[in-house]
CSV table of N, CA, C and O and ligand atoms in Angstrom, one decimal:
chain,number,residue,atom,x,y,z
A,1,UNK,N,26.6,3.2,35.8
A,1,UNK,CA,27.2,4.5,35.5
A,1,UNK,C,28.7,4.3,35.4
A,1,UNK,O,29.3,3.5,36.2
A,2,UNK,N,29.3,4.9,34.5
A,2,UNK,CA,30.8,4.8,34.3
A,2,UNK,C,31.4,6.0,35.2
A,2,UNK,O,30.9,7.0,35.6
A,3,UNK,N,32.6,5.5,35.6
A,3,UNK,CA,33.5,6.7,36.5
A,3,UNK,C,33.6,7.5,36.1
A,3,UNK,O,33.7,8.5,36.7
A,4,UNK,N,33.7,7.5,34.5
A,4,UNK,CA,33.5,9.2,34.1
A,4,UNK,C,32.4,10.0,34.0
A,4,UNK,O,32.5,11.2,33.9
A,5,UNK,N,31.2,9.3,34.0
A,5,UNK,CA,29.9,10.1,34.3
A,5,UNK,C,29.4,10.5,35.5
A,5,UNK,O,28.7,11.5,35.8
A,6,UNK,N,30.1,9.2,36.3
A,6,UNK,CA,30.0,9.9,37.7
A,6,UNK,C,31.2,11.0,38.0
A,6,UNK,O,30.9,12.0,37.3
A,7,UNK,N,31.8,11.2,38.4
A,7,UNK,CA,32.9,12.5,37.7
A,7,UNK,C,32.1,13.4,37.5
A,7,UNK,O,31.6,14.0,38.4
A,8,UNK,N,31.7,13.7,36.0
A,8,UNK,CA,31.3,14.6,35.3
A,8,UNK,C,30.1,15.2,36.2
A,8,UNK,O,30.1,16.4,36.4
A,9,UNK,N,29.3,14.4,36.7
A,9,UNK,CA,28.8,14.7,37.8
A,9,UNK,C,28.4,15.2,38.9
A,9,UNK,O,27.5,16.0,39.1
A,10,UNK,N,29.3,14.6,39.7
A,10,UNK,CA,30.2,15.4,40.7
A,10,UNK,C,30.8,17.3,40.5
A,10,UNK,O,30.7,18.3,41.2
A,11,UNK,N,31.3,17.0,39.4
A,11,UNK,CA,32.0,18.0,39.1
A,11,UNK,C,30.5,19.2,38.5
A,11,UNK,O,30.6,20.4,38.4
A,12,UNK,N,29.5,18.6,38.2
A,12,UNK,CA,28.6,19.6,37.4
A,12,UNK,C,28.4,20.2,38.9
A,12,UNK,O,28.6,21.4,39.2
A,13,UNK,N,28.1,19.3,40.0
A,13,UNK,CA,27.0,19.5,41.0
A,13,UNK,C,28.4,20.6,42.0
A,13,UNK,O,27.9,21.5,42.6
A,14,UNK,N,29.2,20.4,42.1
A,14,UNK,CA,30.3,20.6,43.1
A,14,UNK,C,31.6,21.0,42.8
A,14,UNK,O,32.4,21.3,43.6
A,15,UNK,N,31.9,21.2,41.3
A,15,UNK,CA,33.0,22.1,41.1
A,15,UNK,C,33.3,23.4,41.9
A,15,UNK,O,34.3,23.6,42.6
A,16,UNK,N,32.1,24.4,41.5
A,16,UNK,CA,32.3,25.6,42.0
A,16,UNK,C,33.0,25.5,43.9
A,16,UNK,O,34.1,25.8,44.4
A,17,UNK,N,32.1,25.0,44.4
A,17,UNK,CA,32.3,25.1,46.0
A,17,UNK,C,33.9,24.3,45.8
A,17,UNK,O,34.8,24.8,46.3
A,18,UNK,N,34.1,23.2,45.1
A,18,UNK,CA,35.4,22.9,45.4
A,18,UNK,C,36.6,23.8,45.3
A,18,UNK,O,37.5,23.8,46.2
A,19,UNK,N,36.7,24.6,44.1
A,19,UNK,CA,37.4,25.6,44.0
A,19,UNK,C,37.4,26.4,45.1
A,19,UNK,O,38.4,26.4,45.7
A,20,UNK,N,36.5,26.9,45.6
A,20,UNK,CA,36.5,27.8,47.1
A,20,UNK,C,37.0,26.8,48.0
A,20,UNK,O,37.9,27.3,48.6
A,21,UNK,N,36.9,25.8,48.2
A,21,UNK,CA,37.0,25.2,49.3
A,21,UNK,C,39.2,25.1,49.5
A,21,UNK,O,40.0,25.1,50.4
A,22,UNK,N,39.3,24.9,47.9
A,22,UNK,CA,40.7,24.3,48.2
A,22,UNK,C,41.3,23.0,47.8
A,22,UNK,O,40.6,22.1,47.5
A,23,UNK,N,42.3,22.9,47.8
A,23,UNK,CA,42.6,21.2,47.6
A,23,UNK,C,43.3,20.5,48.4
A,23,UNK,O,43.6,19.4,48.1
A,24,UNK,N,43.8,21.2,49.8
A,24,UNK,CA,43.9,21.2,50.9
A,24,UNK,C,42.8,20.9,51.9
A,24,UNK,O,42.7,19.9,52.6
A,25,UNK,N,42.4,21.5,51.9
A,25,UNK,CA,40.9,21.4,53.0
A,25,UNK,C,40.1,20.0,52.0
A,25,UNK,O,39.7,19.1,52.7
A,26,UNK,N,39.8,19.9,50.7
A,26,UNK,CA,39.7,18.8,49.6
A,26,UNK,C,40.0,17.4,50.7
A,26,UNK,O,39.3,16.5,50.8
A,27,UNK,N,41.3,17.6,51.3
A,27,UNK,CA,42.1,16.9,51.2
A,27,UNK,C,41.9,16.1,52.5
A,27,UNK,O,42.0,14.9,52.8
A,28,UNK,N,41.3,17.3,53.5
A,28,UNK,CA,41.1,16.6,54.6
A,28,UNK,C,40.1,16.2,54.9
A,28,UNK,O,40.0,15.5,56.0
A,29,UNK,N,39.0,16.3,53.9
A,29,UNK,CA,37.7,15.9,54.2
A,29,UNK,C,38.0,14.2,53.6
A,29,UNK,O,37.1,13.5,54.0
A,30,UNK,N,38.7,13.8,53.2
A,30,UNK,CA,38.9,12.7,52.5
A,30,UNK,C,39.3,11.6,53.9
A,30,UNK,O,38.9,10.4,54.2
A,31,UNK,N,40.3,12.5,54.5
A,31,UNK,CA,40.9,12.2,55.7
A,31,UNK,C,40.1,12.0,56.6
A,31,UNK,O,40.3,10.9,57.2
A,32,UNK,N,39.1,12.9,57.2
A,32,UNK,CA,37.6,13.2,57.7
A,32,UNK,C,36.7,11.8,57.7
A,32,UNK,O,36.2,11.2,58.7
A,33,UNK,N,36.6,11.4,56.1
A,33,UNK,CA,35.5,10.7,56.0
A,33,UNK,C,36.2,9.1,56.2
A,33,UNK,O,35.5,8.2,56.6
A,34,UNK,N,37.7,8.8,56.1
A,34,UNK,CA,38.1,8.1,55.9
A,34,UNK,C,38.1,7.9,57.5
A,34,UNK,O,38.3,6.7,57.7
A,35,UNK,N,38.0,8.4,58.4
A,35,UNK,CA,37.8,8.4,60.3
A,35,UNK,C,36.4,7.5,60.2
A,35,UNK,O,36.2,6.5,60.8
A,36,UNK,N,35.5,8.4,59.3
A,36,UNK,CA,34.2,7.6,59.8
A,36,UNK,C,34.2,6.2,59.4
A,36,UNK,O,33.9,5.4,60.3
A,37,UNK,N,34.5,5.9,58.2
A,37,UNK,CA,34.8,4.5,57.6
A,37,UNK,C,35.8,3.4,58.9
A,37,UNK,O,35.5,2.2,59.1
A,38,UNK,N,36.4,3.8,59.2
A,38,UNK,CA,37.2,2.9,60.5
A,38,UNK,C,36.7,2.8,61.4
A,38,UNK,O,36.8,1.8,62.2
A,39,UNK,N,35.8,4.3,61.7
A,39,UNK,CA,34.7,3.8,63.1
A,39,UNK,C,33.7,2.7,62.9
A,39,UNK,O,33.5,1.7,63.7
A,40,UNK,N,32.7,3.2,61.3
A,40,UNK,CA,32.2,1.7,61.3
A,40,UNK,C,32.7,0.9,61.1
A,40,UNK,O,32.0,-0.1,61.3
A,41,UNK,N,33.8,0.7,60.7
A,41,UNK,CA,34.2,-0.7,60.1
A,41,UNK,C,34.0,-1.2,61.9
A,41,UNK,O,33.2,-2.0,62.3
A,42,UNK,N,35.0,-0.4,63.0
A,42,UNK,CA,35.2,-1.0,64.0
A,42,UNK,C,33.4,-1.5,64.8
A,42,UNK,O,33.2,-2.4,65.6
A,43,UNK,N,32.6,-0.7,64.2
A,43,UNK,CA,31.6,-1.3,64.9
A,43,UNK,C,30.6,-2.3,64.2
A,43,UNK,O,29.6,-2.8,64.7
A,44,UNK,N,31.3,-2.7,62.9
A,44,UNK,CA,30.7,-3.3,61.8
A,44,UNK,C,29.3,-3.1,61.8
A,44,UNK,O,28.4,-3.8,62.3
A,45,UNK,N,29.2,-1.9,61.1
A,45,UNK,CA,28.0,-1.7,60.7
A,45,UNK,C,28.0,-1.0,59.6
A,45,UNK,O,28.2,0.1,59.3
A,46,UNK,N,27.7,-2.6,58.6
A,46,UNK,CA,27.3,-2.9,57.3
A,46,UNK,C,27.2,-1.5,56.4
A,46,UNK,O,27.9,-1.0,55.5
A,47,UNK,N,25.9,-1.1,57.1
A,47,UNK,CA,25.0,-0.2,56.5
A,47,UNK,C,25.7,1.4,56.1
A,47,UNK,O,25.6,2.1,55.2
A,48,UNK,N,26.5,1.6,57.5
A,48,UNK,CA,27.5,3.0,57.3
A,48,UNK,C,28.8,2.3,56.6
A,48,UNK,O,29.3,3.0,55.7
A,49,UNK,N,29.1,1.6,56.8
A,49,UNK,CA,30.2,1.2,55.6
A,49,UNK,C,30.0,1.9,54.6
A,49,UNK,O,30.4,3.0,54.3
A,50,UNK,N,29.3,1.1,54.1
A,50,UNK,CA,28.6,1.9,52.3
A,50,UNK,C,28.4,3.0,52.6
A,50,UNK,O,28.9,3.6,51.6
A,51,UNK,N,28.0,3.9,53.5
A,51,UNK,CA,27.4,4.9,53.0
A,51,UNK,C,29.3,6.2,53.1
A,51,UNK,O,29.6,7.3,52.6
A,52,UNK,N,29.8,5.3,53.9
A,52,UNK,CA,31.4,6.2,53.9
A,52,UNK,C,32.0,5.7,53.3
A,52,UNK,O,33.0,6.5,53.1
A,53,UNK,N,32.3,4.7,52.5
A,53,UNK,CA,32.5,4.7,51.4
A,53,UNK,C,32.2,5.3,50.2
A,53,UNK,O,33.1,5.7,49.4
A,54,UNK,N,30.9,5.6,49.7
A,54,UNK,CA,30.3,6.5,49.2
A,54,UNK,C,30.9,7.7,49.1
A,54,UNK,O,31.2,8.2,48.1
A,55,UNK,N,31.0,8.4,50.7
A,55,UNK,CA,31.7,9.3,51.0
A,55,UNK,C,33.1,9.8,50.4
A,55,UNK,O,33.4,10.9,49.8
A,56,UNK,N,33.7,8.7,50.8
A,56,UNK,CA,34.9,8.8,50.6
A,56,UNK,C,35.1,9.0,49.2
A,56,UNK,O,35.9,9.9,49.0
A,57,UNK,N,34.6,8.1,48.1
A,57,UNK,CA,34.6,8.1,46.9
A,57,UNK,C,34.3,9.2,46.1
A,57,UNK,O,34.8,9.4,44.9
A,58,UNK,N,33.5,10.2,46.7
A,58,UNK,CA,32.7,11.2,46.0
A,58,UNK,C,34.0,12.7,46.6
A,58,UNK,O,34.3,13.7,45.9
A,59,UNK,N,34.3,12.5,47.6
A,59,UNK,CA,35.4,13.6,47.6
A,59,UNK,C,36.8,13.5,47.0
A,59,UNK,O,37.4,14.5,46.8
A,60,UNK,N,37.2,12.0,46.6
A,60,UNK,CA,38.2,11.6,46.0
A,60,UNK,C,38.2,11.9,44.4
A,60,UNK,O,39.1,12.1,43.7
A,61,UNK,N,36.4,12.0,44.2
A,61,UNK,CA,36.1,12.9,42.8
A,61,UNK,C,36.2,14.0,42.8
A,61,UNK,O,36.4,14.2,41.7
A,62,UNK,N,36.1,15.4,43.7
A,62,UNK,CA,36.3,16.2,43.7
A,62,UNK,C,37.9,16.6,44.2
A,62,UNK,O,38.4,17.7,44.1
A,63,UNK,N,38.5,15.8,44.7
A,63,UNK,CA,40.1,16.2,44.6
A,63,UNK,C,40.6,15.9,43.3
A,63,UNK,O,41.4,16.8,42.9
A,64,UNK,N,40.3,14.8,42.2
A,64,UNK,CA,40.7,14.3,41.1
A,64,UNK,C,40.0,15.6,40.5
A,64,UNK,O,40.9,16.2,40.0
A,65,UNK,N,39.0,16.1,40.4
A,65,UNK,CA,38.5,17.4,39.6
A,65,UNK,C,39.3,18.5,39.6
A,65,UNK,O,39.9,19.3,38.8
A,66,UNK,N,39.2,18.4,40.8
A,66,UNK,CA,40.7,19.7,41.1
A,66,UNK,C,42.1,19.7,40.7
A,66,UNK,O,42.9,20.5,41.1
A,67,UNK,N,42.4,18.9,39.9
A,67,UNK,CA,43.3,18.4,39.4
A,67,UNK,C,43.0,18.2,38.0
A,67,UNK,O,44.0,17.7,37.5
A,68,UNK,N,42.4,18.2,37.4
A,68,UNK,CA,41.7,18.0,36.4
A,68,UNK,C,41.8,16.5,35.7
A,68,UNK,O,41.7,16.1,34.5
A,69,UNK,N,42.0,15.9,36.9
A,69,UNK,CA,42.6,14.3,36.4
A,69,UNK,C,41.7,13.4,36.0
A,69,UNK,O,40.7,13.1,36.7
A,70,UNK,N,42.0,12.8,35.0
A,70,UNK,CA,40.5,12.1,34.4
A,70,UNK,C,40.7,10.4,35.2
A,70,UNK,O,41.5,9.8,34.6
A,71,UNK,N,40.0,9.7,36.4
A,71,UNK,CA,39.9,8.9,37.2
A,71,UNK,C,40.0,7.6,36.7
A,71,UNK,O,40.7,6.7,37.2
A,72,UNK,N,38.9,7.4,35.1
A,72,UNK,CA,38.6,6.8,34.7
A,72,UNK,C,39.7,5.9,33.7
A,72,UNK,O,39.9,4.7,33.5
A,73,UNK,N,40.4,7.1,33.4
A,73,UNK,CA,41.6,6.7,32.6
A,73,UNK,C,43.1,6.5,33.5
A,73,UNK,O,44.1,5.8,33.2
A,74,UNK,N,42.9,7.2,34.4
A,74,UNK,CA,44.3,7.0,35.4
A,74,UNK,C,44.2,5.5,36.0
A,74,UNK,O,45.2,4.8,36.0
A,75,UNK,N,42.6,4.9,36.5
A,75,UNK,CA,42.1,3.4,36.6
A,75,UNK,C,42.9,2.4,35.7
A,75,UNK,O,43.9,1.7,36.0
A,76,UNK,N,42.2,2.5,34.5
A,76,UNK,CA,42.7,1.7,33.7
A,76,UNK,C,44.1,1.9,33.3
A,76,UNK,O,44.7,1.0,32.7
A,77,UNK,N,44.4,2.7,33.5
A,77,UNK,CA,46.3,2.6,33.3
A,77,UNK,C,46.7,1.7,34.3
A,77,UNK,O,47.5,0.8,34.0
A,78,UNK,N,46.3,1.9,35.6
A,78,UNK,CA,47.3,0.8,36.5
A,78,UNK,C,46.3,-0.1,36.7
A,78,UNK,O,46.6,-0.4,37.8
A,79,UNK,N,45.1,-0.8,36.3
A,79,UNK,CA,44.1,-1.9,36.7
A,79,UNK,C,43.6,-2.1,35.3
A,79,UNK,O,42.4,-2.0,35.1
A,80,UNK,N,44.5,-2.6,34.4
A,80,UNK,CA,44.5,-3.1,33.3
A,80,UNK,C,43.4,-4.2,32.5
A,80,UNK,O,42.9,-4.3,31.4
A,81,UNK,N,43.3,-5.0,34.0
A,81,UNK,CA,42.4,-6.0,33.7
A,81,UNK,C,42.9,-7.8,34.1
A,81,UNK,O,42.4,-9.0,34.2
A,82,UNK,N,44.6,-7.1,34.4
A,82,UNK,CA,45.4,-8.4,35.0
A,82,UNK,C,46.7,-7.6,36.1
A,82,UNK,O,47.4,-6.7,35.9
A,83,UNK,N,46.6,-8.2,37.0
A,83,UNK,CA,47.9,-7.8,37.6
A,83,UNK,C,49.4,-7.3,37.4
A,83,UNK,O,50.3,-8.2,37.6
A,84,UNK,N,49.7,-6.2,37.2
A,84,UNK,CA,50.4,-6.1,36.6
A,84,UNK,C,51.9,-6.2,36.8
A,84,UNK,O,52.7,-5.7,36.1
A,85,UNK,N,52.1,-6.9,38.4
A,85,UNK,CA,53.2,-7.1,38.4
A,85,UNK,C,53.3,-8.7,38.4
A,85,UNK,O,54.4,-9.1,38.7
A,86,UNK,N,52.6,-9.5,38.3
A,86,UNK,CA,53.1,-10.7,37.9
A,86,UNK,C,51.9,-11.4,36.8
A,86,UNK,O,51.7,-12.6,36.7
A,87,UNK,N,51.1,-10.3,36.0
A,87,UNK,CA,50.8,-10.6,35.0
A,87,UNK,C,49.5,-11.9,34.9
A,87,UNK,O,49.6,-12.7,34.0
A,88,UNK,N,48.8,-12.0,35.6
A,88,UNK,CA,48.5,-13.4,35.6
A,88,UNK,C,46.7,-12.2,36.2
A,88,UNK,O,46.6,-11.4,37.1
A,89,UNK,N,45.6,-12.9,35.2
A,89,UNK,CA,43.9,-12.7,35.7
A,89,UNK,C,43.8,-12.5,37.3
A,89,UNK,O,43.3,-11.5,37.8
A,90,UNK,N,44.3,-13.5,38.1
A,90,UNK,CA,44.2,-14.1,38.7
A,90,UNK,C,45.6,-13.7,39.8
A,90,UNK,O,46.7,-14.3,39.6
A,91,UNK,N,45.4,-12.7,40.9
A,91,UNK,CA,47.3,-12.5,41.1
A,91,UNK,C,47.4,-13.6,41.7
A,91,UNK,O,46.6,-14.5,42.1
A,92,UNK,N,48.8,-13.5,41.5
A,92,UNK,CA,49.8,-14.6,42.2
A,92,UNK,C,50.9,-14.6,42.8
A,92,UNK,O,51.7,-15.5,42.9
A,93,UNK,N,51.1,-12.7,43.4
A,93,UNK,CA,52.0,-12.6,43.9
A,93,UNK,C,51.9,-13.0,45.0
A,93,UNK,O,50.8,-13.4,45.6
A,94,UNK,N,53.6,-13.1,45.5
A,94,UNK,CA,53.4,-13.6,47.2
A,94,UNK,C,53.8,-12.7,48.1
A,94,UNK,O,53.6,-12.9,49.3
A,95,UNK,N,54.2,-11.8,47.7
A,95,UNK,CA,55.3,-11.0,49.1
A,95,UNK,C,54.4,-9.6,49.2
A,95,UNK,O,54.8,-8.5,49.5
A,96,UNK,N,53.1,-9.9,48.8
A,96,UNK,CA,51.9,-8.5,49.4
A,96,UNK,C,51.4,-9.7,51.0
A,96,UNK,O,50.6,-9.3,51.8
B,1,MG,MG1,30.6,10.3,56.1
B,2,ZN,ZN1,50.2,-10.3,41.1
């Protein structure tokens, strides 16, 4: 599935409630989910990784909806397909 179909998505299934919800409160659930993600990571457990990440991903679509921002294309603007500050498939910066 492409990010824009998942998007589209998202947004068929979850637009409505997001508008009620806010893009504030949007905002904290991201925050929310992003707690659970560091707890598993800290307990390394594989299995909830993915599934908060998942998480995380799927409310990052509904803040991008709320915004009407298309994910897909904001992506490929800054992840071109090569690094784009030192230009090379393969980065090769040093000072990250
Ligand atoms: Mg979660
Ligand atoms: Zn680089």
């Amino acid at each position: 599935m492409e990010i824009r179909d998942f998007q589209r998505m998202i947004g068929e299934i979850y637009y409505r409630r997001d508008v009620e919800r806010g893009k504030e409160k949007t905002m904290l659930w991201i925050v929310e989910e992003t707690g659970e993600l560091a707890e598993a990571v800290r307990r390394n457990d594989v299995k909830s990784i993915g599934e908060e990440i998942a998480d995380i991903f799927a409310w990052i679509v509904s803040l991008a909806n709320l915004y009407n921002i298309d994910i897909q294309e904001e992506v490929e603007k800054k992840y071109p397909g090569y690094c784009v500050r030192c230009g090379e498939k393969v980065c090769v910066c040093r000072s990250v």
